[in-house]
Amino acid sequence: RIIPDSVTVITDNSTHNTTWHDFARFLDIEKGSHVSGMSELKKYLNRFGYLSVLNKNFTDVFDSEMQSAVVLYQQKLGLPVTGKLDSDTISTIMSPRCGVSDKEHKIHTTKR
Amino acid sequence: YSYFYGKPRWVRLSPLTLTYAFSKSNTIDYISLSDIKDVFKRSFSRWSSVIPVNFTETEEYELANIRISFYSGDHGDGQPFDGVLGVLAHSFSPENGRLHLDARETWAVDFKAVKSKVAVDLESVATHEIGHILGLAHTSVKEAVMYPSLSPRAKKVDLKVDDVEGIQELYGSNPNFKFSSLLESANSSNHG
């Protein structure tokens, strides 16, 4: 058996980040539904520029604003636009990603 | 392709040369600095091959145009990292120059040597973040480098037509660049 010269074995610690992994349970949830933890998905959509609300006390209801945000997300990410949390959308949301917002006018600089 | 609000870009005399440096204190220890430097050198060269911009490494971190650091959790810019997977990295629009990578990711420069299921290709993320540093925002084109998500163990380092058209609208074309070479490269990789 040939053993490679150098193999780095790193413990699989994917369980350390469970926030987005949990979004799998929102698969096929539709507008009007109330699901515990939906507010976390709203926070995600808010963070990346899809759900803009003045009051950041997000509810667990899949409301009209949430549906609009999902449509925007699907358009921006090149997904089939269904307005639903279908498998393509949920798996894309759960994918690791860049932290820069998808909103095109996001500028983080502070002028001194 | 898309841009940040106001379409900011680095405005210097042409040909533009930007310096870059690596933080000595905020780094990772399981990949050698020389390997990290090689990865970034290749990533910068991809962008400089299509636009008239040169990138030069400097040891003077604070004075460099582009400052590259690995951070964990809250690192003072209002956008804390979240540990393994989730957010992998972020960077800032021109002419800020900060490029931050999440130190808690399992960064890989060679998937043959790193077996972790959550390993992330450093070169793919570096190439993407340099796009932000230069002024590109996220694209809807899945195959493009500037698409916002990247699966673990995936590699996406070659600039696509969408990336090239976007960046050339900001900086113009490198006189030595030919679109046909990009298409030839795409064809050969498709058939490869």
Short mmCIF file of N, CA and C in Angstrom, two decimals, chain B residues 39-183:
data_model
loop_
_atom_site.label_atom_id
_atom_site.label_comp_id
_atom_site.label_asym_id
_atom_site.label_seq_id
_atom_site.Cartn_x
_atom_site.Cartn_y
_atom_site.Cartn_z
N VAL B 39 -0.20 31.01 -2.87
CA VAL B 39 -1.63 31.01 -3.23
C VAL B 39 -2.06 32.42 -3.64
N PHE B 40 -1.73 33.40 -2.84
CA PHE B 40 -2.16 34.77 -3.14
C PHE B 40 -1.46 35.31 -4.38
N LYS B 41 -0.21 34.93 -4.55
CA LYS B 41 0.51 35.39 -5.75
C LYS B 41 -0.21 34.92 -7.01
N ARG B 42 -0.63 33.66 -6.99
CA ARG B 42 -1.36 33.12 -8.15
C ARG B 42 -2.72 33.84 -8.31
N SER B 43 -3.38 34.09 -7.17
CA SER B 43 -4.70 34.73 -7.23
C SER B 43 -4.59 36.15 -7.78
N PHE B 44 -3.60 36.90 -7.30
CA PHE B 44 -3.41 38.26 -7.81
C PHE B 44 -3.07 38.23 -9.31
N SER B 45 -2.26 37.25 -9.69
CA SER B 45 -1.82 37.23 -11.09
C SER B 45 -2.99 36.96 -12.05
N ARG B 46 -4.00 36.24 -11.56
CA ARG B 46 -5.17 36.01 -12.43
C ARG B 46 -5.85 37.33 -12.77
N TRP B 47 -5.99 38.18 -11.76
CA TRP B 47 -6.64 39.47 -12.01
C TRP B 47 -5.72 40.38 -12.84
N SER B 48 -4.43 40.37 -12.54
CA SER B 48 -3.54 41.28 -13.28
C SER B 48 -3.35 40.84 -14.73
N SER B 49 -3.68 39.58 -15.03
CA SER B 49 -3.55 39.14 -16.42
C SER B 49 -4.66 39.72 -17.31
N VAL B 50 -5.73 40.21 -16.68
CA VAL B 50 -6.84 40.73 -17.51
C VAL B 50 -7.00 42.25 -17.42
N ILE B 51 -6.38 42.88 -16.44
CA ILE B 51 -6.48 44.35 -16.30
C ILE B 51 -5.08 44.95 -16.14
N PRO B 52 -4.92 46.23 -16.45
CA PRO B 52 -3.58 46.84 -16.34
C PRO B 52 -3.27 47.25 -14.90
N VAL B 53 -3.26 46.27 -14.03
CA VAL B 53 -2.97 46.50 -12.61
C VAL B 53 -1.92 45.48 -12.18
N ASN B 54 -0.89 45.96 -11.49
CA ASN B 54 0.15 45.06 -10.97
C ASN B 54 0.02 44.98 -9.45
N PHE B 55 0.40 43.84 -8.92
CA PHE B 55 0.36 43.64 -7.47
C PHE B 55 1.77 43.25 -6.99
N THR B 56 2.22 43.94 -5.95
CA THR B 56 3.56 43.68 -5.43
C THR B 56 3.48 43.44 -3.94
N GLU B 57 4.14 42.37 -3.48
CA GLU B 57 4.13 42.11 -2.05
C GLU B 57 5.10 43.03 -1.32
N THR B 58 4.69 43.45 -0.13
CA THR B 58 5.55 44.27 0.71
C THR B 58 5.51 43.71 2.13
N GLU B 59 6.56 43.98 2.88
CA GLU B 59 6.60 43.53 4.28
C GLU B 59 5.93 44.54 5.21
N GLU B 60 5.69 45.73 4.69
CA GLU B 60 5.15 46.79 5.54
C GLU B 60 3.62 46.73 5.56
N TYR B 61 3.12 45.93 6.48
CA TYR B 61 1.69 45.64 6.54
C TYR B 61 0.83 46.89 6.64
N GLU B 62 1.18 47.76 7.56
CA GLU B 62 0.35 48.94 7.80
C GLU B 62 0.32 49.89 6.60
N LEU B 63 1.37 49.87 5.81
CA LEU B 63 1.45 50.79 4.68
C LEU B 63 0.94 50.18 3.38
N ALA B 64 0.67 48.88 3.41
CA ALA B 64 0.26 48.21 2.16
C ALA B 64 -1.14 48.65 1.74
N ASN B 65 -1.37 48.66 0.44
CA ASN B 65 -2.72 48.98 -0.06
C ASN B 65 -3.70 47.88 0.33
N ILE B 66 -3.25 46.62 0.22
CA ILE B 66 -4.12 45.47 0.52
C ILE B 66 -3.51 44.73 1.72
N ARG B 67 -4.31 44.58 2.78
CA ARG B 67 -3.80 43.98 4.02
C ARG B 67 -4.58 42.69 4.30
N ILE B 68 -3.87 41.59 4.32
CA ILE B 68 -4.49 40.26 4.40
C ILE B 68 -4.29 39.68 5.79
N SER B 69 -5.40 39.30 6.45
CA SER B 69 -5.33 38.78 7.82
C SER B 69 -6.29 37.61 8.00
N PHE B 70 -5.95 36.72 8.92
CA PHE B 70 -6.86 35.65 9.36
C PHE B 70 -7.34 36.03 10.76
N TYR B 71 -8.65 36.06 10.95
CA TYR B 71 -9.22 36.42 12.25
C TYR B 71 -10.24 35.38 12.69
N SER B 72 -10.44 35.29 14.01
CA SER B 72 -11.52 34.46 14.56
C SER B 72 -12.54 35.35 15.23
N GLY B 73 -13.81 34.97 15.10
CA GLY B 73 -14.86 35.66 15.83
C GLY B 73 -14.87 37.16 15.61
N ASP B 74 -15.17 37.89 16.69
CA ASP B 74 -15.25 39.34 16.60
C ASP B 74 -13.84 39.92 16.47
N HIS B 75 -13.58 40.60 15.38
CA HIS B 75 -12.24 41.15 15.19
C HIS B 75 -12.26 42.65 14.95
N GLY B 76 -13.36 43.28 15.39
CA GLY B 76 -13.36 44.74 15.47
C GLY B 76 -13.88 45.50 14.28
N ASP B 77 -14.34 44.82 13.24
CA ASP B 77 -14.85 45.57 12.08
C ASP B 77 -16.38 45.50 11.98
N GLY B 78 -16.99 44.99 13.05
CA GLY B 78 -18.46 44.93 13.07
C GLY B 78 -19.03 43.72 12.38
N GLN B 79 -18.15 42.87 11.83
CA GLN B 79 -18.63 41.67 11.13
C GLN B 79 -17.89 40.45 11.64
N PRO B 80 -18.27 39.98 12.84
CA PRO B 80 -17.54 38.84 13.43
C PRO B 80 -17.66 37.59 12.57
N PHE B 81 -16.60 36.80 12.58
CA PHE B 81 -16.66 35.50 11.90
C PHE B 81 -17.38 34.50 12.79
N ASP B 82 -17.90 33.42 12.15
CA ASP B 82 -18.83 32.53 12.84
C ASP B 82 -18.31 31.11 13.01
N GLY B 83 -17.02 30.89 12.87
CA GLY B 83 -16.49 29.54 13.05
C GLY B 83 -16.56 28.73 11.77
N VAL B 84 -16.54 27.42 11.93
CA VAL B 84 -16.42 26.52 10.77
C VAL B 84 -17.59 26.68 9.80
N LEU B 85 -17.25 26.85 8.55
CA LEU B 85 -18.20 27.09 7.44
C LEU B 85 -19.02 28.36 7.73
N GLY B 86 -20.26 28.44 7.26
CA GLY B 86 -20.97 29.73 7.38
C GLY B 86 -20.24 30.76 6.53
N VAL B 87 -19.86 31.87 7.15
CA VAL B 87 -19.10 32.89 6.43
C VAL B 87 -17.62 32.50 6.41
N LEU B 88 -17.04 32.51 5.22
CA LEU B 88 -15.65 32.07 5.05
C LEU B 88 -14.66 33.24 5.13
N ALA B 89 -15.08 34.37 4.62
CA ALA B 89 -14.17 35.52 4.51
C ALA B 89 -14.99 36.76 4.15
N HIS B 90 -14.39 37.90 4.28
CA HIS B 90 -15.00 39.11 3.73
C HIS B 90 -13.91 40.14 3.45
N SER B 91 -14.26 41.07 2.61
CA SER B 91 -13.28 42.12 2.33
C SER B 91 -14.03 43.40 2.00
N PHE B 92 -13.30 44.43 1.73
CA PHE B 92 -13.87 45.77 1.67
C PHE B 92 -13.68 46.39 0.29
N SER B 93 -14.60 47.27 -0.03
CA SER B 93 -14.58 47.87 -1.36
C SER B 93 -13.43 48.87 -1.49
N PRO B 94 -13.06 49.26 -2.71
CA PRO B 94 -11.96 50.22 -2.91
C PRO B 94 -12.26 51.55 -2.21
N GLU B 95 -11.27 52.23 -1.69
CA GLU B 95 -9.86 51.90 -1.65
C GLU B 95 -9.47 51.55 -0.21
N ASN B 96 -10.26 50.67 0.39
CA ASN B 96 -10.03 50.31 1.78
C ASN B 96 -8.90 49.30 1.92
N GLY B 97 -9.01 48.20 1.19
CA GLY B 97 -7.89 47.26 1.12
C GLY B 97 -7.84 46.16 2.16
N ARG B 98 -8.83 46.08 3.08
CA ARG B 98 -8.76 45.01 4.09
C ARG B 98 -9.37 43.72 3.55
N LEU B 99 -8.63 42.62 3.67
CA LEU B 99 -9.09 41.31 3.22
C LEU B 99 -8.97 40.35 4.41
N HIS B 100 -10.11 39.90 4.93
CA HIS B 100 -10.13 39.08 6.15
C HIS B 100 -10.62 37.66 5.86
N LEU B 101 -9.92 36.68 6.41
CA LEU B 101 -10.33 35.27 6.26
C LEU B 101 -10.61 34.70 7.65
N ASP B 102 -11.61 33.83 7.74
CA ASP B 102 -11.98 33.24 9.02
C ASP B 102 -10.92 32.20 9.41
N ALA B 103 -10.20 32.48 10.48
CA ALA B 103 -9.10 31.60 10.89
C ALA B 103 -9.59 30.22 11.32
N ARG B 104 -10.87 30.10 11.65
CA ARG B 104 -11.38 28.81 12.13
C ARG B 104 -11.82 27.87 11.00
N GLU B 105 -11.74 28.34 9.78
CA GLU B 105 -12.01 27.41 8.68
C GLU B 105 -10.85 26.43 8.54
N THR B 106 -11.13 25.31 7.91
CA THR B 106 -10.07 24.36 7.59
C THR B 106 -9.57 24.71 6.19
N TRP B 107 -8.65 25.66 6.13
CA TRP B 107 -8.15 26.13 4.83
C TRP B 107 -7.26 25.07 4.21
N ALA B 108 -7.37 24.92 2.92
CA ALA B 108 -6.55 23.93 2.22
C ALA B 108 -5.89 24.55 1.00
N VAL B 109 -4.64 24.15 0.77
CA VAL B 109 -3.98 24.54 -0.47
C VAL B 109 -3.85 23.33 -1.40
N ASP B 110 -4.14 22.15 -0.85
CA ASP B 110 -4.05 20.93 -1.65
C ASP B 110 -4.99 19.88 -1.04
N PHE B 111 -6.08 19.60 -1.72
CA PHE B 111 -7.07 18.68 -1.17
C PHE B 111 -6.56 17.24 -1.06
N LYS B 112 -5.49 16.93 -1.81
CA LYS B 112 -4.93 15.58 -1.68
C LYS B 112 -4.32 15.39 -0.29
N ALA B 113 -3.87 16.49 0.29
CA ALA B 113 -3.21 16.39 1.59
C ALA B 113 -4.13 16.69 2.76
N VAL B 114 -5.29 17.24 2.49
CA VAL B 114 -6.23 17.58 3.56
C VAL B 114 -7.52 16.80 3.33
N LYS B 115 -7.83 15.93 4.26
CA LYS B 115 -8.98 15.02 4.05
C LYS B 115 -10.28 15.53 4.67
N SER B 116 -10.24 16.59 5.41
CA SER B 116 -11.44 17.07 6.10
C SER B 116 -12.59 17.35 5.13
N LYS B 117 -13.80 16.98 5.56
CA LYS B 117 -14.99 17.24 4.73
C LYS B 117 -15.34 18.71 4.68
N VAL B 118 -14.81 19.47 5.64
CA VAL B 118 -15.14 20.89 5.68
C VAL B 118 -13.98 21.76 5.19
N ALA B 119 -13.02 21.13 4.52
CA ALA B 119 -11.88 21.90 4.01
C ALA B 119 -12.36 22.89 2.93
N VAL B 120 -11.77 24.06 2.95
CA VAL B 120 -12.14 25.11 1.99
C VAL B 120 -10.89 25.52 1.22
N ASP B 121 -11.05 25.66 -0.09
CA ASP B 121 -9.91 25.99 -0.94
C ASP B 121 -9.51 27.45 -0.78
N LEU B 122 -8.33 27.66 -0.24
CA LEU B 122 -7.86 29.02 0.04
C LEU B 122 -7.74 29.85 -1.23
N GLU B 123 -7.26 29.24 -2.29
CA GLU B 123 -7.03 29.99 -3.53
C GLU B 123 -8.35 30.49 -4.15
N SER B 124 -9.39 29.67 -4.06
CA SER B 124 -10.69 30.10 -4.60
C SER B 124 -11.21 31.31 -3.84
N VAL B 125 -11.11 31.24 -2.51
CA VAL B 125 -11.63 32.34 -1.69
C VAL B 125 -10.75 33.58 -1.86
N ALA B 126 -9.45 33.40 -1.94
CA ALA B 126 -8.54 34.54 -2.15
C ALA B 126 -8.88 35.25 -3.45
N THR B 127 -9.08 34.48 -4.52
CA THR B 127 -9.38 35.08 -5.82
C THR B 127 -10.70 35.85 -5.76
N HIS B 128 -11.69 35.28 -5.09
CA HIS B 128 -12.99 35.95 -4.93
C HIS B 128 -12.84 37.26 -4.15
N GLU B 129 -12.13 37.19 -3.02
CA GLU B 129 -12.02 38.38 -2.18
C GLU B 129 -11.21 39.50 -2.85
N ILE B 130 -10.24 39.13 -3.65
CA ILE B 130 -9.48 40.15 -4.39
C ILE B 130 -10.42 40.87 -5.36
N GLY B 131 -11.38 40.14 -5.90
CA GLY B 131 -12.39 40.78 -6.75
C GLY B 131 -13.13 41.89 -6.01
N HIS B 132 -13.48 41.64 -4.75
CA HIS B 132 -14.12 42.69 -3.94
C HIS B 132 -13.17 43.86 -3.70
N ILE B 133 -11.93 43.52 -3.36
CA ILE B 133 -10.92 44.55 -3.09
C ILE B 133 -10.80 45.50 -4.29
N LEU B 134 -10.95 44.91 -5.50
CA LEU B 134 -10.81 45.71 -6.73
C LEU B 134 -12.10 46.44 -7.11
N GLY B 135 -13.23 46.04 -6.52
CA GLY B 135 -14.46 46.77 -6.78
C GLY B 135 -15.64 45.97 -7.31
N LEU B 136 -15.47 44.67 -7.47
CA LEU B 136 -16.61 43.86 -7.93
C LEU B 136 -17.45 43.43 -6.74
N ALA B 137 -18.77 43.46 -6.90
CA ALA B 137 -19.67 42.90 -5.90
C ALA B 137 -20.06 41.49 -6.38
N HIS B 138 -21.08 40.91 -5.79
CA HIS B 138 -21.43 39.53 -6.15
C HIS B 138 -22.21 39.45 -7.46
N THR B 139 -22.03 38.34 -8.12
CA THR B 139 -22.71 38.09 -9.40
C THR B 139 -23.76 36.99 -9.24
N SER B 140 -24.65 36.93 -10.21
CA SER B 140 -25.66 35.85 -10.25
C SER B 140 -25.17 34.65 -11.05
N VAL B 141 -24.03 34.80 -11.69
CA VAL B 141 -23.53 33.74 -12.57
C VAL B 141 -22.81 32.68 -11.72
N LYS B 142 -23.42 31.52 -11.63
CA LYS B 142 -22.92 30.48 -10.71
C LYS B 142 -21.48 30.06 -10.97
N GLU B 143 -21.10 30.05 -12.24
CA GLU B 143 -19.76 29.56 -12.58
C GLU B 143 -18.69 30.61 -12.30
N ALA B 144 -19.10 31.85 -12.13
CA ALA B 144 -18.12 32.93 -11.99
C ALA B 144 -17.46 32.92 -10.61
N VAL B 145 -16.25 33.45 -10.57
CA VAL B 145 -15.52 33.55 -9.31
C VAL B 145 -16.27 34.43 -8.30
N MET B 146 -16.98 35.43 -8.80
CA MET B 146 -17.63 36.39 -7.90
C MET B 146 -19.02 35.94 -7.42
N TYR B 147 -19.39 34.69 -7.69
CA TYR B 147 -20.62 34.12 -7.10
C TYR B 147 -20.37 33.99 -5.59
N PRO B 148 -21.37 34.31 -4.76
CA PRO B 148 -21.07 34.43 -3.33
C PRO B 148 -20.80 33.15 -2.56
N SER B 149 -21.28 31.98 -3.02
CA SER B 149 -21.08 30.78 -2.20
C SER B 149 -20.06 29.83 -2.84
N LEU B 150 -19.48 29.01 -1.97
CA LEU B 150 -18.49 28.03 -2.41
C LEU B 150 -18.61 26.81 -1.50
N SER B 151 -18.84 25.66 -2.08
CA SER B 151 -18.99 24.44 -1.28
C SER B 151 -17.64 24.01 -0.72
N PRO B 152 -17.66 23.31 0.43
CA PRO B 152 -16.41 22.74 0.94
C PRO B 152 -15.81 21.80 -0.11
N ARG B 153 -14.49 21.79 -0.19
CA ARG B 153 -13.72 20.96 -1.10
C ARG B 153 -13.93 21.30 -2.57
N ALA B 154 -14.59 22.44 -2.84
CA ALA B 154 -14.75 22.88 -4.24
C ALA B 154 -13.63 23.84 -4.59
N LYS B 155 -13.31 23.87 -5.87
CA LYS B 155 -12.25 24.77 -6.33
C LYS B 155 -12.79 25.59 -7.49
N LYS B 156 -12.67 26.89 -7.38
CA LYS B 156 -13.13 27.78 -8.47
C LYS B 156 -12.16 28.96 -8.53
N VAL B 157 -11.15 28.82 -9.35
CA VAL B 157 -10.10 29.82 -9.37
C VAL B 157 -9.97 30.56 -10.70
N ASP B 158 -10.51 29.98 -11.76
CA ASP B 158 -10.35 30.61 -13.08
C ASP B 158 -11.41 31.67 -13.31
N LEU B 159 -10.97 32.85 -13.72
CA LEU B 159 -11.91 33.93 -14.01
C LEU B 159 -12.77 33.55 -15.21
N LYS B 160 -14.06 33.86 -15.10
CA LYS B 160 -14.98 33.59 -16.20
C LYS B 160 -15.28 34.90 -16.94
N VAL B 161 -15.96 34.78 -18.07
CA VAL B 161 -16.26 35.96 -18.90
C VAL B 161 -16.94 37.04 -18.05
N ASP B 162 -17.86 36.64 -17.19
CA ASP B 162 -18.58 37.59 -16.34
C ASP B 162 -17.61 38.37 -15.44
N ASP B 163 -16.67 37.67 -14.83
CA ASP B 163 -15.68 38.32 -13.96
C ASP B 163 -14.82 39.29 -14.78
N VAL B 164 -14.39 38.83 -15.94
CA VAL B 164 -13.46 39.62 -16.74
C VAL B 164 -14.15 40.87 -17.29
N GLU B 165 -15.37 40.70 -17.78
CA GLU B 165 -16.08 41.88 -18.31
C GLU B 165 -16.33 42.90 -17.20
N GLY B 166 -16.67 42.40 -16.02
CA GLY B 166 -16.94 43.29 -14.89
C GLY B 166 -15.72 44.09 -14.47
N ILE B 167 -14.59 43.41 -14.35
CA ILE B 167 -13.40 44.09 -13.86
C ILE B 167 -12.81 45.01 -14.94
N GLN B 168 -12.96 44.60 -16.21
CA GLN B 168 -12.42 45.45 -17.28
C GLN B 168 -13.24 46.72 -17.46
N GLU B 169 -14.49 46.68 -17.06
CA GLU B 169 -15.29 47.92 -17.12
C GLU B 169 -14.76 48.94 -16.11
N LEU B 170 -14.14 48.45 -15.04
CA LEU B 170 -13.57 49.36 -14.03
C LEU B 170 -12.17 49.84 -14.39
N TYR B 171 -11.36 48.94 -14.94
CA TYR B 171 -9.93 49.27 -15.11
C TYR B 171 -9.43 49.22 -16.55
N GLY B 172 -10.28 48.78 -17.47
CA GLY B 172 -9.80 48.58 -18.83
C GLY B 172 -9.12 47.24 -18.95
N SER B 173 -8.67 46.94 -20.15
CA SER B 173 -8.09 45.62 -20.40
C SER B 173 -6.57 45.66 -20.33
N ASN B 174 -5.99 44.59 -19.83
CA ASN B 174 -4.55 44.40 -19.96
C ASN B 174 -4.26 44.29 -21.46
N PRO B 175 -3.29 45.08 -21.98
CA PRO B 175 -3.03 45.05 -23.43
C PRO B 175 -2.67 43.66 -23.95
N ASN B 176 -2.16 42.81 -23.07
CA ASN B 176 -1.77 41.46 -23.50
C ASN B 176 -2.91 40.44 -23.41
N PHE B 177 -4.05 40.89 -22.91
CA PHE B 177 -5.15 39.94 -22.71
C PHE B 177 -6.02 39.81 -23.97
N LYS B 178 -6.36 38.57 -24.29
CA LYS B 178 -7.28 38.31 -25.41
C LYS B 178 -8.42 37.45 -24.89
N PHE B 179 -9.64 37.87 -25.19
CA PHE B 179 -10.80 37.11 -24.74
C PHE B 179 -10.76 35.68 -25.29
N SER B 180 -10.18 35.54 -26.48
CA SER B 180 -10.14 34.20 -27.08
C SER B 180 -9.38 33.23 -26.18
N SER B 181 -8.35 33.74 -25.46
CA SER B 181 -7.59 32.85 -24.58
C SER B 181 -8.46 32.35 -23.44
N LEU B 182 -9.35 33.21 -22.99
CA LEU B 182 -10.27 32.83 -21.90
C LEU B 182 -11.22 31.74 -22.37
N LEU B 183 -11.73 31.92 -23.59
CA LEU B 183 -12.67 30.95 -24.14
C LEU B 183 -11.97 29.62 -24.43
#
